[in-house]
PDB file of C-alpha atoms in Angstrom:
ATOM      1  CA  UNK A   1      -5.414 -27.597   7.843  1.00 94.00           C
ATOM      2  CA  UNK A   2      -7.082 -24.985  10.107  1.00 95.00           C
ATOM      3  CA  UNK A   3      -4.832 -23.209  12.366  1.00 95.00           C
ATOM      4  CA  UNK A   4      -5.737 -19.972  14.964  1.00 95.00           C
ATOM      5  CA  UNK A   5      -3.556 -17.414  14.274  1.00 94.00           C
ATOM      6  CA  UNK A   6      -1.654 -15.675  17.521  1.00 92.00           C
ATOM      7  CA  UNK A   7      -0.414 -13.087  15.709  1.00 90.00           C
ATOM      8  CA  UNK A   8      -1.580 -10.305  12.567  1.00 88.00           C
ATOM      9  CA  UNK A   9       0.217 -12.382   9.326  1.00 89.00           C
ATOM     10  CA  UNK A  10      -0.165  -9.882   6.267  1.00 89.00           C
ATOM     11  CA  UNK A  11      -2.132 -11.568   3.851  1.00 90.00           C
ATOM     12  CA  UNK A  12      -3.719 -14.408   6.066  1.00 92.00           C
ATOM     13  CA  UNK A  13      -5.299 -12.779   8.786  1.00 87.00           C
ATOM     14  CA  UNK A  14      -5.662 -11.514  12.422  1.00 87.00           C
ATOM     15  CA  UNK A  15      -5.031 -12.429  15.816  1.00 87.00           C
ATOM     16  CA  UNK A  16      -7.269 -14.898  17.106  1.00 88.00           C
ATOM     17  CA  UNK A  17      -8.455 -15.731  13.358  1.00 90.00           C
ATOM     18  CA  UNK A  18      -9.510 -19.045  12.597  1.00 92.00           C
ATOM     19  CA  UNK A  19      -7.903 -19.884   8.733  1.00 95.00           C
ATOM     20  CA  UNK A  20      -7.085 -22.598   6.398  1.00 95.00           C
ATOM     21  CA  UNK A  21      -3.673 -22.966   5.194  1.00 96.00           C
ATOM     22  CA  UNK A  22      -1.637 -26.022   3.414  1.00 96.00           C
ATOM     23  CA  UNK A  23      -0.678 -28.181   5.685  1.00 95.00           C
ATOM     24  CA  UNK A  24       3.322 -27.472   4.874  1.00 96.00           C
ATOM     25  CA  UNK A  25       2.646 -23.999   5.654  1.00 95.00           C
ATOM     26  CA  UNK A  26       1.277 -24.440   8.852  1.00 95.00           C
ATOM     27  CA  UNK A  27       3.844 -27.038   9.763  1.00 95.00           C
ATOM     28  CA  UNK A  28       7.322 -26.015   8.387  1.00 97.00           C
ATOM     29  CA  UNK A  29       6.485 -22.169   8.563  1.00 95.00           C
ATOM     30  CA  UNK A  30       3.176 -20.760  11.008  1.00 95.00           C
ATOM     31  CA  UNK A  31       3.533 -23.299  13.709  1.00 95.00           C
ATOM     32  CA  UNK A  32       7.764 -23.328  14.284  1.00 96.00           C
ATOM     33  CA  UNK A  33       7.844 -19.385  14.065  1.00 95.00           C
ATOM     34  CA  UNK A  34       4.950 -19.355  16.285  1.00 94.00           C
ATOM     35  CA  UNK A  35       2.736 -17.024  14.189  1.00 95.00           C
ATOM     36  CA  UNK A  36      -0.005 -20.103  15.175  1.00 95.00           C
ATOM     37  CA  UNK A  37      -1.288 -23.184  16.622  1.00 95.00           C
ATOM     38  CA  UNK A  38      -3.410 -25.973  15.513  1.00 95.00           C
ATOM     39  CA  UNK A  39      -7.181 -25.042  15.482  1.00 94.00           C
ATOM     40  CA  UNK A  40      -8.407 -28.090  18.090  1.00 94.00           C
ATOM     41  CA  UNK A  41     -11.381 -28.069  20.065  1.00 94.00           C
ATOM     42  CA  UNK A  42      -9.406 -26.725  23.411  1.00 94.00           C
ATOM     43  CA  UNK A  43      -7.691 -24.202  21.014  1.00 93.00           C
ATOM     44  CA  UNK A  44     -11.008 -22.741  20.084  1.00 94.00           C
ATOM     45  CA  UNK A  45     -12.110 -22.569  23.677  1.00 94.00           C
ATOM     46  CA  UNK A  46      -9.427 -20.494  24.509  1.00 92.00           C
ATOM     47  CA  UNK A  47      -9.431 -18.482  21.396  1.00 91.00           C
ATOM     48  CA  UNK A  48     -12.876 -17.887  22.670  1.00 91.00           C
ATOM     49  CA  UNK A  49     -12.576 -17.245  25.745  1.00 91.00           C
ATOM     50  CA  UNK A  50      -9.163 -14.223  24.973  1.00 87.00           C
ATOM     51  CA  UNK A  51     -11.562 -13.092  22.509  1.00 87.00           C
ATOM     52  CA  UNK A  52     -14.545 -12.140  25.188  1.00 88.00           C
ATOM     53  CA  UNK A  53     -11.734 -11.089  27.640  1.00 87.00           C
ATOM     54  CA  UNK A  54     -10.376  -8.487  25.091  1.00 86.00           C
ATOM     55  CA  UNK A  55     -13.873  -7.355  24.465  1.00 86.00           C
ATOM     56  CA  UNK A  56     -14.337  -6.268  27.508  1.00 85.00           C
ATOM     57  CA  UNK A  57     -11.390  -4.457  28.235  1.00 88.00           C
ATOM     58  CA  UNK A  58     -11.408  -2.865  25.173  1.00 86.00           C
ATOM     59  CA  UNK A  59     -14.877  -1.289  26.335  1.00 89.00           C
ATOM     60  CA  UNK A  60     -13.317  -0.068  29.555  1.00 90.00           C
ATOM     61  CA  UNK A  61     -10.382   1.632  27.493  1.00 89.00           C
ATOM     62  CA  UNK A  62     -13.033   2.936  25.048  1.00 89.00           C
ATOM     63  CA  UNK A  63     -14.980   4.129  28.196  1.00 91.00           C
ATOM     64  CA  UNK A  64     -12.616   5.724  30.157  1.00 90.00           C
ATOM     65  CA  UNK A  65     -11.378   8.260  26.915  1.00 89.00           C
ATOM     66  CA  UNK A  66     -14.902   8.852  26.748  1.00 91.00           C
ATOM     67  CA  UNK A  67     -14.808  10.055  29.765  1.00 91.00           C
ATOM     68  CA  UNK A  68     -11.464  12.031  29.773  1.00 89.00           C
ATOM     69  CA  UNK A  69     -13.049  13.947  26.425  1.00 89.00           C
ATOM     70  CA  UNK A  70     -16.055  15.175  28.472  1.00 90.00           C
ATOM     71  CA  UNK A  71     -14.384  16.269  31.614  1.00 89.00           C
ATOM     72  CA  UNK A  72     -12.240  18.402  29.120  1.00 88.00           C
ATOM     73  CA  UNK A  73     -14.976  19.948  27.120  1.00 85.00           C
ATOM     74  CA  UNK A  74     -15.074  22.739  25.199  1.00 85.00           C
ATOM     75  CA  UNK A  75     -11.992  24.769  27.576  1.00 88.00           C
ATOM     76  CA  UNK A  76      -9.641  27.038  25.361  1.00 89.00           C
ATOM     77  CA  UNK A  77      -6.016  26.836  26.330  1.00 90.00           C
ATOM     78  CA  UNK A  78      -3.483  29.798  25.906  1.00 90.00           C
ATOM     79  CA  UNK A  79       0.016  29.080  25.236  1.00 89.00           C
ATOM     80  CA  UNK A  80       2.409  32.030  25.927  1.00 89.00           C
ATOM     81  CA  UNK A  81       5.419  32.029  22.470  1.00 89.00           C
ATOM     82  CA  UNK A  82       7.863  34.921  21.436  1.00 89.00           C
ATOM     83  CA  UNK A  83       6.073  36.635  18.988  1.00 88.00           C
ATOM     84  CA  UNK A  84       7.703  39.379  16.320  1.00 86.00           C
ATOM     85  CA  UNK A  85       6.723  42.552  15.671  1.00 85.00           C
ATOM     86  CA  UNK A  86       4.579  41.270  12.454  1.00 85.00           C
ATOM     87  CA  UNK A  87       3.110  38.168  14.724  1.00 81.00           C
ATOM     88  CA  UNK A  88       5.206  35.779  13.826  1.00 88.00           C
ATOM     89  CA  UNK A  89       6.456  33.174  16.212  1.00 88.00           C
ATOM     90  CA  UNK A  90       9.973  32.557  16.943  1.00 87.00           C
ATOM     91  CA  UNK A  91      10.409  28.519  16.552  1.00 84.00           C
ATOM     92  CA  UNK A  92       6.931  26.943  16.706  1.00 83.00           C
ATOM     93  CA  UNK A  93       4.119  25.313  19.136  1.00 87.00           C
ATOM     94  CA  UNK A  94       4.538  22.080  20.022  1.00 88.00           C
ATOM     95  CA  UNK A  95       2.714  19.157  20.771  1.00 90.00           C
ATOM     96  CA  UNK A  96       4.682  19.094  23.591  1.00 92.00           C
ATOM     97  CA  UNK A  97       3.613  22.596  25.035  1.00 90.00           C
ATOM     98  CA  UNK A  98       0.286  21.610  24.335  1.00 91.00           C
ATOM     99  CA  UNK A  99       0.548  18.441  26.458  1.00 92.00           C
ATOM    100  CA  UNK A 100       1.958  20.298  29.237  1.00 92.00           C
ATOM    101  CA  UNK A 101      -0.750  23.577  29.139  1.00 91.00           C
ATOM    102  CA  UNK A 102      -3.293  20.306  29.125  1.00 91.00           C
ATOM    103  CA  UNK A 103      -1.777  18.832  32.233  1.00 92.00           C
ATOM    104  CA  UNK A 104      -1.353  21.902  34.199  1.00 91.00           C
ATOM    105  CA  UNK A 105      -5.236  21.833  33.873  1.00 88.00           C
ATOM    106  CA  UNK A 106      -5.397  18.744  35.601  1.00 89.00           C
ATOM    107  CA  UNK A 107      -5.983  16.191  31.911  1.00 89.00           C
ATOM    108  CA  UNK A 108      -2.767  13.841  31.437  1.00 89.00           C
ATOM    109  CA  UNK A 109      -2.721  13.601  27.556  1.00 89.00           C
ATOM    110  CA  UNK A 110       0.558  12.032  25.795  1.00 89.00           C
ATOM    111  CA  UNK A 111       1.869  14.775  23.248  1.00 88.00           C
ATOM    112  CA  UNK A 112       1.934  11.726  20.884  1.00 88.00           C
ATOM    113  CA  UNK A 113      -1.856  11.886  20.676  1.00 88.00           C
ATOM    114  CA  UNK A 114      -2.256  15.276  19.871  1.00 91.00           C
ATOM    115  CA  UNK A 115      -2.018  16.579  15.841  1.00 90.00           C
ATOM    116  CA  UNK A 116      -2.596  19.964  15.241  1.00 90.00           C
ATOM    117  CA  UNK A 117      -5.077  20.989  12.394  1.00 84.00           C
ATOM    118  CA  UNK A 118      -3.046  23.538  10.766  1.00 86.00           C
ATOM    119  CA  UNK A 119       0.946  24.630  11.208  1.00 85.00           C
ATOM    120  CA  UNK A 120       0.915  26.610  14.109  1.00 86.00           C
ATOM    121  CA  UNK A 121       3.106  30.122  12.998  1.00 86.00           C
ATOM    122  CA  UNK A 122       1.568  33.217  14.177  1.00 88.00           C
ATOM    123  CA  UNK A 123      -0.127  34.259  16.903  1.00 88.00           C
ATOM    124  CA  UNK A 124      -3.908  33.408  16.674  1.00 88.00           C
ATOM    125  CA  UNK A 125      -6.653  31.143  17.732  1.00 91.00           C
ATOM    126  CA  UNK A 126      -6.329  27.139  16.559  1.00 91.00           C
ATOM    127  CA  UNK A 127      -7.678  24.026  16.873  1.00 92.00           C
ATOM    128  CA  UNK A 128      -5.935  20.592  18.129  1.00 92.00           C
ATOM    129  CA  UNK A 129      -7.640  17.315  17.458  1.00 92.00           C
ATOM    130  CA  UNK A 130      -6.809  15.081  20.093  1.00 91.00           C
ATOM    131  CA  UNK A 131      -7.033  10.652  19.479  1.00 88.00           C
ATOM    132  CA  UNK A 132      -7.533   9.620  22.890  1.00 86.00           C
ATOM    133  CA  UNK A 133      -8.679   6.386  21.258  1.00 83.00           C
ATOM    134  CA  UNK A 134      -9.257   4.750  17.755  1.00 76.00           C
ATOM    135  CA  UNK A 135     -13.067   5.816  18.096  1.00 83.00           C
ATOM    136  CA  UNK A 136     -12.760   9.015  20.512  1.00 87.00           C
ATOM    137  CA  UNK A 137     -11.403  12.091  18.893  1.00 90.00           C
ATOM    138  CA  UNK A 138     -11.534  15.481  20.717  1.00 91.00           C
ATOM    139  CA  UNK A 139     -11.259  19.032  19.405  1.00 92.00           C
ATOM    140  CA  UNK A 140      -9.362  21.422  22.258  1.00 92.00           C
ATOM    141  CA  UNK A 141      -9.257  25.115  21.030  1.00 91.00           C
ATOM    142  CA  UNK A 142      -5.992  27.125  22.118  1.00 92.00           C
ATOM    143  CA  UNK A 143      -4.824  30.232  21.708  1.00 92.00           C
ATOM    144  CA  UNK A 144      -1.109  31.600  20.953  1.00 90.00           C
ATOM    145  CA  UNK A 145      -0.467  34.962  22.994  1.00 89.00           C
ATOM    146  CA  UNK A 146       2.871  36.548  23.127  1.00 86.00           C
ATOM    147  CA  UNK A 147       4.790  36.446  26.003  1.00 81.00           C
TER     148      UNK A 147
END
């Protein structure tokens, strides 16, 4: 029995897949919990069609990160901390401040999306790698002063 999948199912497949499965399988368990639906020929249209449609959004997204990683460039950030007398910082650097030193520059990027390379701990110059999408990573450069 071919069925198109509408959802991921570890082990089977993807969305959108096209895969055969025992026909009690599909019945009792893919189709009821509605994980998929019978692979007919207006089934496959659609799959088809959902398929091109995601494509080509999926360029757009891809696109427009592109885009958001070359108007940022190669700028160099400085976030103010309370630094010790040895150069240590009190607490830590955040994501968080990074996002908002990053936004203040005019670039709105979630503080979810942002690792830093190395534990940020004393004043210094670092590096933040930034996944503005699966394929676009960007490297932003900031520096911890003390305040």
């Amino acid at each position: 029995m071919e069925v198109i999948l509408k959802d991921d199912v570890k082990g089977l497949g993807y969305k959108n897949d096209i895969v055969e499965v025992k026909p009690g399988y599909g019945r009792n368990y893919l189709i009821p919990q509605g994980l998929a639906v019978i692979a007919d020929k207006s089934s496959r249209k659609v799959v088809a069609e959902n398929i091109r449609q995601a494509a080509h959004k999926a360029e757009k997204i891809q696109n427009d990160a592109q885009e958001l990683a070359n108007s940022i460039g190669d700028i160099t950030l400085e976030l103010p901390a309370k630094v010790g007398e040895t150069g240590k910082i009190f607490g830590s650097v955040t994501t968080n401040q990074l996002s908002e030193a990053l936004k203040a520059k005019g670039f709105d990027v979630d503080r979810k999306r942002i690792s830093f390379d190395q534990d940020v701990k004393t004043a210094g110059d670092y590096t933040a790698t930034l996944n503005l999408h699966k394929e676009v990573k960007h490297q932003v450069n900031f520096k911890v002063v003390a305040e």
